[in-house]
Amino acid sequence: MSVDKKRGGAAARGAVAATVATAVLLGGFGGFSLWQDTATGGINDSITTGQLRINDVEAGDWYFAANDTDMEVLGWPFDEERPIDINTWLVSPGDELIYNTFANVLVTGDDMLGEFSIDQSSYTINDPDWDGFITVSVNNANQTIFPDVNVQRVPVKITVKFSDQITGLLGQDAANVIDLSALTVQLDQVQAPTPAPVTP
């Protein structure tokens, strides 16, 4: 091998080494690191969460919603809630039975708002003929519960509606049509609040 070739190889290796050394000095192959400093800015303020809970639901009373003008034939004014004995009342298609009760709730938090709903998995329709023809809902689901430092006693109106679309002999003479023994009322936080009432 000639002396020139040896010198050429040595020069090439020297150039590569210089490039590597320059990259290391610049912070490595991954990036360019500039000066950096940190300072501790501790915050000693306490942050506390609010609450959204149902303390209990009181025992209520059953009513029949006379919301059909035909009920006036029976002497029942239209759109009236008449108290009934749920254990002796015989349901027919189109009936709406209302359970009026109160829930004692605690809603705190500066921007906390709640609304009632029904856990649709918490009741059972026992008669297969009525499956799909009964709905359970909270009439005042759109009523917003505003925050208060005290427990609030809020009216809850639960409606059990029997569809007027069931036909023929389906669903007749059925006992214990729906099991409400485990019915669960939910109180959910809402993200799109209705305007708060104006305090006089």
Short mmCIF file of N, CA and C in Angstrom, two decimals, residues 118-124 178-185:
data_model
loop_
_atom_site.label_atom_id
_atom_site.label_comp_id
_atom_site.label_asym_id
_atom_site.label_seq_id
_atom_site.Cartn_x
_atom_site.Cartn_y
_atom_site.Cartn_z
N ILE A 118 -84.05 7.87 35.90
CA ILE A 118 -84.34 6.52 36.38
C ILE A 118 -83.31 5.56 35.80
N ASP A 119 -82.78 4.68 36.65
CA ASP A 119 -81.93 3.59 36.18
C ASP A 119 -82.85 2.56 35.51
N GLN A 120 -82.80 2.52 34.18
CA GLN A 120 -83.74 1.69 33.43
C GLN A 120 -83.50 0.19 33.63
N SER A 121 -82.41 -0.17 34.26
CA SER A 121 -82.15 -1.60 34.53
C SER A 121 -82.63 -2.00 35.92
N SER A 122 -83.23 -1.07 36.67
CA SER A 122 -83.56 -1.34 38.06
C SER A 122 -85.00 -1.82 38.27
N TYR A 123 -85.77 -1.96 37.21
CA TYR A 123 -87.11 -2.53 37.34
C TYR A 123 -87.27 -3.65 36.32
N THR A 124 -88.27 -4.52 36.59
CA THR A 124 -88.45 -5.69 35.74
C THR A 124 -89.90 -5.78 35.29
N ILE A 178 -95.33 -5.45 36.66
CA ILE A 178 -94.00 -4.84 36.73
C ILE A 178 -93.51 -4.84 38.17
N ASP A 179 -92.24 -5.16 38.35
CA ASP A 179 -91.63 -5.21 39.67
C ASP A 179 -90.80 -3.94 39.86
N LEU A 180 -91.27 -3.08 40.78
CA LEU A 180 -90.60 -1.81 41.04
C LEU A 180 -89.87 -1.81 42.38
N SER A 181 -89.73 -2.98 42.98
CA SER A 181 -89.18 -3.06 44.34
C SER A 181 -87.73 -2.57 44.42
N ALA A 182 -87.00 -2.63 43.31
CA ALA A 182 -85.60 -2.18 43.31
C ALA A 182 -85.42 -0.93 42.46
N LEU A 183 -86.52 -0.23 42.19
CA LEU A 183 -86.44 0.96 41.34
C LEU A 183 -85.43 1.95 41.90
N THR A 184 -84.54 2.41 41.05
CA THR A 184 -83.45 3.28 41.47
C THR A 184 -83.58 4.65 40.80
N VAL A 185 -83.60 5.68 41.65
CA VAL A 185 -83.60 7.06 41.17
C VAL A 185 -82.16 7.56 41.16
#
